PDB file of C-alpha atoms and ligand atoms in Angstrom:
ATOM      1  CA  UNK A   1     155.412 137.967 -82.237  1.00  0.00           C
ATOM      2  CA  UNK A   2     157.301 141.264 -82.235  1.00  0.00           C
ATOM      3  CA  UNK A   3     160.659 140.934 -80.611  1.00  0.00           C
ATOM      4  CA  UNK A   4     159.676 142.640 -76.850  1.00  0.00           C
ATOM      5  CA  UNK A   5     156.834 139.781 -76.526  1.00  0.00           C
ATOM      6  CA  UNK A   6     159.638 137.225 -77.660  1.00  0.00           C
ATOM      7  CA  UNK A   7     161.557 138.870 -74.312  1.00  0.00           C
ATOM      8  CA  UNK A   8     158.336 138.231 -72.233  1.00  0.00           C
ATOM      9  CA  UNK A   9     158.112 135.205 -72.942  1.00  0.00           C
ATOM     10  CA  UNK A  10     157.801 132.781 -69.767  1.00  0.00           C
ATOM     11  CA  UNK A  11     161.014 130.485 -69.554  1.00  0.00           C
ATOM     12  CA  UNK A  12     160.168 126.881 -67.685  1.00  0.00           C
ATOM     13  CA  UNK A  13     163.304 126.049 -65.272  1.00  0.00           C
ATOM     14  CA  UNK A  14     164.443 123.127 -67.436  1.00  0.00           C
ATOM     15  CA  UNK A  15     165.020 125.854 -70.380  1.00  0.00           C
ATOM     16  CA  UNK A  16     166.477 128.102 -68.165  1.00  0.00           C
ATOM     17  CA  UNK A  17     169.162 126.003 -66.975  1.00  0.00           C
ATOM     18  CA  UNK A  18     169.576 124.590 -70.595  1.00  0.00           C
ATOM     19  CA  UNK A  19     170.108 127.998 -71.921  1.00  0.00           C
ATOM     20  CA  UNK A  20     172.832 129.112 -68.564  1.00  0.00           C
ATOM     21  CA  UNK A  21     174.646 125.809 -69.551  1.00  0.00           C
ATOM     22  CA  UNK A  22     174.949 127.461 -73.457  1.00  0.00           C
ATOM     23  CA  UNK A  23     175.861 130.692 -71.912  1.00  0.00           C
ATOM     24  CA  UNK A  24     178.697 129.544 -69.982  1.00  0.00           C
ATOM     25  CA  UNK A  25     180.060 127.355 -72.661  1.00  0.00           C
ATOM     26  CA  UNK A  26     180.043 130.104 -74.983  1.00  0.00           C
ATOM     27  CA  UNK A  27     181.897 132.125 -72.241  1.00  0.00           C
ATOM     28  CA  UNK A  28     184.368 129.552 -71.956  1.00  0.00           C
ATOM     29  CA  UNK A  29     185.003 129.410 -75.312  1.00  0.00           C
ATOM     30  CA  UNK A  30     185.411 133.062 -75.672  1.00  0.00           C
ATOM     31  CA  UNK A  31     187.670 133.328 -72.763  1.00  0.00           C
ATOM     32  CA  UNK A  32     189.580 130.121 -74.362  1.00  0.00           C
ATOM     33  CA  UNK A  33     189.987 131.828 -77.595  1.00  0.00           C
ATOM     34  CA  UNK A  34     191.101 135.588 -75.851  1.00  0.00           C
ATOM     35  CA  UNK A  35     192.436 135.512 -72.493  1.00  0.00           C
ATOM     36  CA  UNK A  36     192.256 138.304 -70.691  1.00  0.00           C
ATOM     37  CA  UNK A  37     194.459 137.326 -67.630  1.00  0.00           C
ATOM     38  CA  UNK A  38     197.457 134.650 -67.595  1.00  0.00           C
ATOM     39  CA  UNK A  39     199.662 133.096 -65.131  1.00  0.00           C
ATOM     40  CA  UNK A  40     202.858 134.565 -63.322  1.00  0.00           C
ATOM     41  CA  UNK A  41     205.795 132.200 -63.971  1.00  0.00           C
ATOM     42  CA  UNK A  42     208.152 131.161 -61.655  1.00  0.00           C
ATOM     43  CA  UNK A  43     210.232 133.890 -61.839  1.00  0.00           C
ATOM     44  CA  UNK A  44     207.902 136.337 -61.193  1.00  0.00           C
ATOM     45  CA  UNK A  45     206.932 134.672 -58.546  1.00  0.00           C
ATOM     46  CA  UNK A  46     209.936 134.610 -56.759  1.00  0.00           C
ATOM     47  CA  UNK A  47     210.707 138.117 -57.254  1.00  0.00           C
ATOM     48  CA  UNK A  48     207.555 140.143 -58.288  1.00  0.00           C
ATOM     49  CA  UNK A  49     210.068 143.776 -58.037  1.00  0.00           C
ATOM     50  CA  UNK A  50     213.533 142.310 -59.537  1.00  0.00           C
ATOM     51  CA  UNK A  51     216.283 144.695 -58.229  1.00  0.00           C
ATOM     52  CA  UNK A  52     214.146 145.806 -55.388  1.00  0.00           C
ATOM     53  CA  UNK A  53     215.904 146.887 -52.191  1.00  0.00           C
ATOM     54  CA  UNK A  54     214.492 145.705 -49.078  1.00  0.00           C
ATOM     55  CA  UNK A  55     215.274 148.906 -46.546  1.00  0.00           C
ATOM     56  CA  UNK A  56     215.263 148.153 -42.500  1.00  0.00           C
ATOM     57  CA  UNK A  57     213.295 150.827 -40.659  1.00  0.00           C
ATOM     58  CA  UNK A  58     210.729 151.402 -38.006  1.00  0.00           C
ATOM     59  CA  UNK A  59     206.979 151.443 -37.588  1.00  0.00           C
ATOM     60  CA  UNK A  60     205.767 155.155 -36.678  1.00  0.00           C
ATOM     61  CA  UNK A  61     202.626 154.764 -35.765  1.00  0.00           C
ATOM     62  CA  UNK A  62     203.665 154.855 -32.125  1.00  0.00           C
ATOM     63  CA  UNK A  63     206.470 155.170 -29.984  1.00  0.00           C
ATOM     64  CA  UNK A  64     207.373 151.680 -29.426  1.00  0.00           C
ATOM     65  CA  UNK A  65     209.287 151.513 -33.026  1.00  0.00           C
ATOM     66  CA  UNK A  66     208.693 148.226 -33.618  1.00  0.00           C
ATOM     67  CA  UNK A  67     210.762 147.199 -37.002  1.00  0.00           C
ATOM     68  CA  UNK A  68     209.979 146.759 -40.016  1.00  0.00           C
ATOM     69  CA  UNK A  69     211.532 145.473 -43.642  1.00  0.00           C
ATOM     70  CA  UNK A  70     210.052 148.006 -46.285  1.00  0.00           C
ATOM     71  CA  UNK A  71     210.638 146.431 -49.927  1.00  0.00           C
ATOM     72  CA  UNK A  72     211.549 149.670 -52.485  1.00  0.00           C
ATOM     73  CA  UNK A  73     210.991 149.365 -55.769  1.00  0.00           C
ATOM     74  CA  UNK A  74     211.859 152.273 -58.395  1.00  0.00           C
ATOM     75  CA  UNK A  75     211.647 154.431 -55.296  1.00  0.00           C
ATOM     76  CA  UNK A  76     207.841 153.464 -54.066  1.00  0.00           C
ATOM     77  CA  UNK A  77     207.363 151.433 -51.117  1.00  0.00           C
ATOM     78  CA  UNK A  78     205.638 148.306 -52.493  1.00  0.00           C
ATOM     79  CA  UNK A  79     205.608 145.708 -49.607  1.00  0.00           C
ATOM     80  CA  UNK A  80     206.717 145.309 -46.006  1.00  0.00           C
ATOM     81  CA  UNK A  81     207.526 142.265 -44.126  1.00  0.00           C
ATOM     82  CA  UNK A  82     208.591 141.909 -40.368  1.00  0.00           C
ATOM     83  CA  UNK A  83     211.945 142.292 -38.958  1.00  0.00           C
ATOM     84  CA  UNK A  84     212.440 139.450 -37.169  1.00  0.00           C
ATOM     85  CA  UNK A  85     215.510 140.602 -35.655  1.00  0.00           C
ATOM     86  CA  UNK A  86     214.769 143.104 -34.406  1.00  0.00           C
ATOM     87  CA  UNK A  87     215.654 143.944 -30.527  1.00  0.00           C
ATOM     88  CA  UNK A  88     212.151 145.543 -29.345  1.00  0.00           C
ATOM     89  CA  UNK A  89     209.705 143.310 -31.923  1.00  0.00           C
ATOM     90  CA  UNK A  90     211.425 140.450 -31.538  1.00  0.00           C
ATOM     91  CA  UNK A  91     209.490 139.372 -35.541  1.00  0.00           C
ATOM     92  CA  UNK A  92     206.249 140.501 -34.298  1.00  0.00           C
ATOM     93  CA  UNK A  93     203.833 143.662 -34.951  1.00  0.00           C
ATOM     94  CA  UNK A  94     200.282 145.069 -33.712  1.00  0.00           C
ATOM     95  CA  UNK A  95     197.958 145.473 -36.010  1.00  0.00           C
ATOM     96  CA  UNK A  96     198.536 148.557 -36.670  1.00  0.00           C
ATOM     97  CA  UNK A  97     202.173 148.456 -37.542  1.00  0.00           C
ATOM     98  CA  UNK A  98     201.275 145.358 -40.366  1.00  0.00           C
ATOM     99  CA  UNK A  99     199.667 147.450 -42.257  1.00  0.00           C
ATOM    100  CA  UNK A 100     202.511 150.545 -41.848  1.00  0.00           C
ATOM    101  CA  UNK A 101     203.013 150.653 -45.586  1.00  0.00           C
ATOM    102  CA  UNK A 102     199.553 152.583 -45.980  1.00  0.00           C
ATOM    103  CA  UNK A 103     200.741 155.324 -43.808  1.00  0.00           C
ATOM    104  CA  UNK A 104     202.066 156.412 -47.540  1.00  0.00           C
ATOM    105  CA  UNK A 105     200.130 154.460 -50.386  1.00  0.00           C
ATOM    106  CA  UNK A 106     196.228 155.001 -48.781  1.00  0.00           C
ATOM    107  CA  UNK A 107     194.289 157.432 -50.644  1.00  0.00           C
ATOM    108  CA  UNK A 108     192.689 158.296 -47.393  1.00  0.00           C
ATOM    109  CA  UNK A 109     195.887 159.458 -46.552  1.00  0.00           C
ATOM    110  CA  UNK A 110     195.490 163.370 -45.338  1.00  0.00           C
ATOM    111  CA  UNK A 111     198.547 165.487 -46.972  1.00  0.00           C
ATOM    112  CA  UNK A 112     197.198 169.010 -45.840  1.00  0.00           C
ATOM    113  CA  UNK A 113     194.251 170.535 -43.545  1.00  0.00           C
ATOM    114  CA  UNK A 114     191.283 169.983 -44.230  1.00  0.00           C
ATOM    115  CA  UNK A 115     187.998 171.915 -43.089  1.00  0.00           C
ATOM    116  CA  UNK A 116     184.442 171.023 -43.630  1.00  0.00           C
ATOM    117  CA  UNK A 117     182.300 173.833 -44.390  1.00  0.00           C
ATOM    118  CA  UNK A 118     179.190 173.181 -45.583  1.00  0.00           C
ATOM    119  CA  UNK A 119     179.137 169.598 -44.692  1.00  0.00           C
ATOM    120  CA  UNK A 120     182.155 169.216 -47.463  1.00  0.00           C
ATOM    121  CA  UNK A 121     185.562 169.379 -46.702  1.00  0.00           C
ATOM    122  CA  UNK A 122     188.138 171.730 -48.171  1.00  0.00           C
ATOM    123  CA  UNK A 123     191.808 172.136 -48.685  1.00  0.00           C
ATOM    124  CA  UNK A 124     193.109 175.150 -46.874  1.00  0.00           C
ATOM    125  CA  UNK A 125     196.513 176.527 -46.038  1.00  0.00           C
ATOM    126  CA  UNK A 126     198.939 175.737 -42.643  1.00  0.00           C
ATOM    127  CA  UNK A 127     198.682 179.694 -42.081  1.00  0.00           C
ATOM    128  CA  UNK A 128     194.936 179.486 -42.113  1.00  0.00           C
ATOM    129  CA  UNK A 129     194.532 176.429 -39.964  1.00  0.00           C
ATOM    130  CA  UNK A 130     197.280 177.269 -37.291  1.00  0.00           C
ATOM    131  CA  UNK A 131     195.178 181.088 -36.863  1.00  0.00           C
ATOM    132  CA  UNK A 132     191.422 179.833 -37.079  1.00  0.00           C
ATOM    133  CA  UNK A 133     192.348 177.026 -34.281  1.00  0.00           C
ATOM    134  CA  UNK A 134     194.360 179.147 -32.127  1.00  0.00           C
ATOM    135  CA  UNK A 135     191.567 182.221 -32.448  1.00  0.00           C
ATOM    136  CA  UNK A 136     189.123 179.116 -31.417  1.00  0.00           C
ATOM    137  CA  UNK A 137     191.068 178.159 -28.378  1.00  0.00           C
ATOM    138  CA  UNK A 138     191.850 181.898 -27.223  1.00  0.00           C
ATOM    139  CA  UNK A 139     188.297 182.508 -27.321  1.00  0.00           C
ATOM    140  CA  UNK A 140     187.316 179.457 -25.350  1.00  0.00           C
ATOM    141  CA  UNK A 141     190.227 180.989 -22.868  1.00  0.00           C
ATOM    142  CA  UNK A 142     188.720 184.094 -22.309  1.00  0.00           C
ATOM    143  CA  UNK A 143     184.918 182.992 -21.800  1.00  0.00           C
ATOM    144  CA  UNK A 144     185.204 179.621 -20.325  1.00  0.00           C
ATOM    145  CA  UNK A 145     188.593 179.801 -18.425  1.00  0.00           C
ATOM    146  CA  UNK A 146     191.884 177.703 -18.940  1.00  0.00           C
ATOM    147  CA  UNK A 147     190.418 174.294 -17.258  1.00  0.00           C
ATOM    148  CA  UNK A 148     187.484 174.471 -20.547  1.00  0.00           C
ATOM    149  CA  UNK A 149     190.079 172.412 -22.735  1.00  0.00           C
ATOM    150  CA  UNK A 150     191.663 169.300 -22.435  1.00  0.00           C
ATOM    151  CA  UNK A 151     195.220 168.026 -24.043  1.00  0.00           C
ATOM    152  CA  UNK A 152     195.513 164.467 -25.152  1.00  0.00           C
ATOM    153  CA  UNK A 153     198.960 163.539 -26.324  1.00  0.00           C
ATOM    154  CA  UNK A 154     199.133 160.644 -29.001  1.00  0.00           C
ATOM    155  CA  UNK A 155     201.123 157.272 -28.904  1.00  0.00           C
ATOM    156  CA  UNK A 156     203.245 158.184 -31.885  1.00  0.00           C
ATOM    157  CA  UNK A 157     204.816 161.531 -29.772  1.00  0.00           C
ATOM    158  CA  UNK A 158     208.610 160.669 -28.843  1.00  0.00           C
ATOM    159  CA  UNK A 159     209.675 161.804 -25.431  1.00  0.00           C
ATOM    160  CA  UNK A 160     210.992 165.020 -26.358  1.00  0.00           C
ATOM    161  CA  UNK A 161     207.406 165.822 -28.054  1.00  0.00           C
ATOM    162  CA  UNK A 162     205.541 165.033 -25.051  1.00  0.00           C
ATOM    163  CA  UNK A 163     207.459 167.000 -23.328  1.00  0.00           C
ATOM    164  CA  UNK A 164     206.775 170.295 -24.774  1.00  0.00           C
ATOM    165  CA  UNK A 165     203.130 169.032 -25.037  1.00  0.00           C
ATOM    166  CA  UNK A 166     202.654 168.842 -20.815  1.00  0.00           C
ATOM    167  CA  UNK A 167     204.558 172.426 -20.925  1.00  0.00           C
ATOM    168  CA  UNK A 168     202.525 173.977 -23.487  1.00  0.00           C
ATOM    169  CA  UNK A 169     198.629 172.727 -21.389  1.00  0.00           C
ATOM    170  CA  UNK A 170     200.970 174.224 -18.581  1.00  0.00           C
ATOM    171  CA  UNK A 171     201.767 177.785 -20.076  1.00  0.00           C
ATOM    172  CA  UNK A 172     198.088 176.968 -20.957  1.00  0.00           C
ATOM    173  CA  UNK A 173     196.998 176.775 -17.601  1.00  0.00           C
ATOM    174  CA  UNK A 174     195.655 173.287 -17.056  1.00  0.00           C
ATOM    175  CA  UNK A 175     196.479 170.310 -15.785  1.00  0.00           C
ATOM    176  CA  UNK A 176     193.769 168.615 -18.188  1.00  0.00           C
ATOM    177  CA  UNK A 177     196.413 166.303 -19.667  1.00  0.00           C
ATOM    178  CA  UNK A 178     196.542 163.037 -21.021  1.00  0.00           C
ATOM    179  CA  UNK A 179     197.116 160.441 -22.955  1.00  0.00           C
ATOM    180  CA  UNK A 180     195.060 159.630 -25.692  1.00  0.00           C
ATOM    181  CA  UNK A 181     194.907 155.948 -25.241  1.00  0.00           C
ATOM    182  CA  UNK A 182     193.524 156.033 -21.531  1.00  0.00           C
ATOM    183  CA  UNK A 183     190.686 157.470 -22.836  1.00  0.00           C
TER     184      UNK A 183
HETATM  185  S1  SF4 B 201     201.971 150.815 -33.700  1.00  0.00           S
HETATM  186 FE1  SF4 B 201     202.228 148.649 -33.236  1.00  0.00          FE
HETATM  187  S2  SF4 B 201     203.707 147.895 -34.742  1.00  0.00           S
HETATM  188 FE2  SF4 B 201     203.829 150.137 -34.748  1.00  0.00          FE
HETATM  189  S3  SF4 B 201     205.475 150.619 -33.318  1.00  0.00           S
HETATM  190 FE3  SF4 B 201     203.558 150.674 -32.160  1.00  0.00          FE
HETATM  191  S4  SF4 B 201     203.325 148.598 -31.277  1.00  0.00           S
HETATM  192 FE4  SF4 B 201     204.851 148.481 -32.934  1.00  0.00          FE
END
C-alpha cells in the first residue's frame, strides 16, 4: 500500500477518537516539556507598568469633557480608568469616552487626508485637500446657489468653534445649519 492509499484509508469513529486522545496527549506532553506561555506573578499583577504615571485629563470626543485617568508608561498611553471624582462625570463615561485611549493607539486612526481615487484611498497633502474641497464647494455655489449645502457642526466643537462655524454657513449664505447629532 503506497503511502497516499495509507492516507485514504477509511478511519471507523472508535479509531478516530482513539487516535485524537494520542494526539492531545502528545500535545500535552510537548507543551509540558516547552512552554510557550507562563503565568504573571503577583507583582506583575499588581502593577503591569511599574513607575507608570497615572495623568488626570478629559475625554475629547465631545464637548461634555467627561474625565478621565490616562495611565503613561515610558511616554505611551497604555490604559485609562474613570475619574471618579470628577465634577461633570461624577465616575461615569458613555461609551464612547471608555474606549478614549484609541483616539491615539487604533490603527484606524486617520493622521492625514485621505482621498479615494480609484476605489483606493491615498495620502495627500493639507494644501491639496483644503483647495480641491473649497474648488468643490465654490462650484456647487455658483451652479446650485448658497442654500445647495448644508453645515453640520460635531459634538466635540467647543463653544468658541461653533461659533465661527454658524458665521462661516452665514458669510456662506445659508441658514442650513446644524448639529450633527439631530440628524
Ligand atoms: S464622548 Fe462620552 S465620555 Fe466623552 S466627553 Fe462626551 S459624554 Fe463624556
Amino acid at each position: 500500500m503506497s503511502s497516499q492509499e495509507k492516507l485514504n484509508v477509511k478511519v471507523g469513529r472508535r479509531a478516530f477518537l482513539k487516535m485524537a486522545a494520542l494526539s492531545g496527549v502528545a500535545g500535552a506532553t510537548m507543551l509540558n516539556a516547552a512552554p510557550a506561555v507562563r503565568s504573571a506573578s503577583d507583582e506583575e499583577l499588581k502593577s503591569p507598568y511599574p513607575g507608570s504615571k497615572k495623568v488626570k485629563t478629559v475625554c475629547t470626543t465631545c464637548s461634555v469633557g467627561c474625565g478621565i485617568i490616562a495611565e503613561v508608561y515610558n511616554g505611551v498611553w497604555v490604559r485609562q480608568e474613570v475619574a471618579q471624582d470628577h465634577p461633570i462625570s461624577h465616575g461615569s463615561h458613555c461609551c464612547k469616552g471608555i474606549d478614549s485611549i484609541d483616539n491615539v493607539r487604533t490603527e484606524k486612526r486617520v493622521k492625514h487626508p485621505l482621498k479615494k481615487v480609484n476605489g483606493k484611498w491615498q495620502r495627500i497633502s493639507w494644501d491639496q485637500a483644503i483647495n480641491e474641497i473649497s474648488e468643490k464647494m465654490l462650484k456647487i455655489r455658483k451652479e446650485s446657489g448658497p442654500d445647495a449645502a448644508m453645515f453640520l457642526g460635531s459634538a466635540k466643537m467647543s463653544t468658541e468653534q461653533a461659533y465661527y462655524f454658524r458665521k462661516f454657513a452665514a458669510m456662506w449664505g445659508t441658514n442650513n445649519i446644524d448639529h450633527q447629532a439631530r440628524i
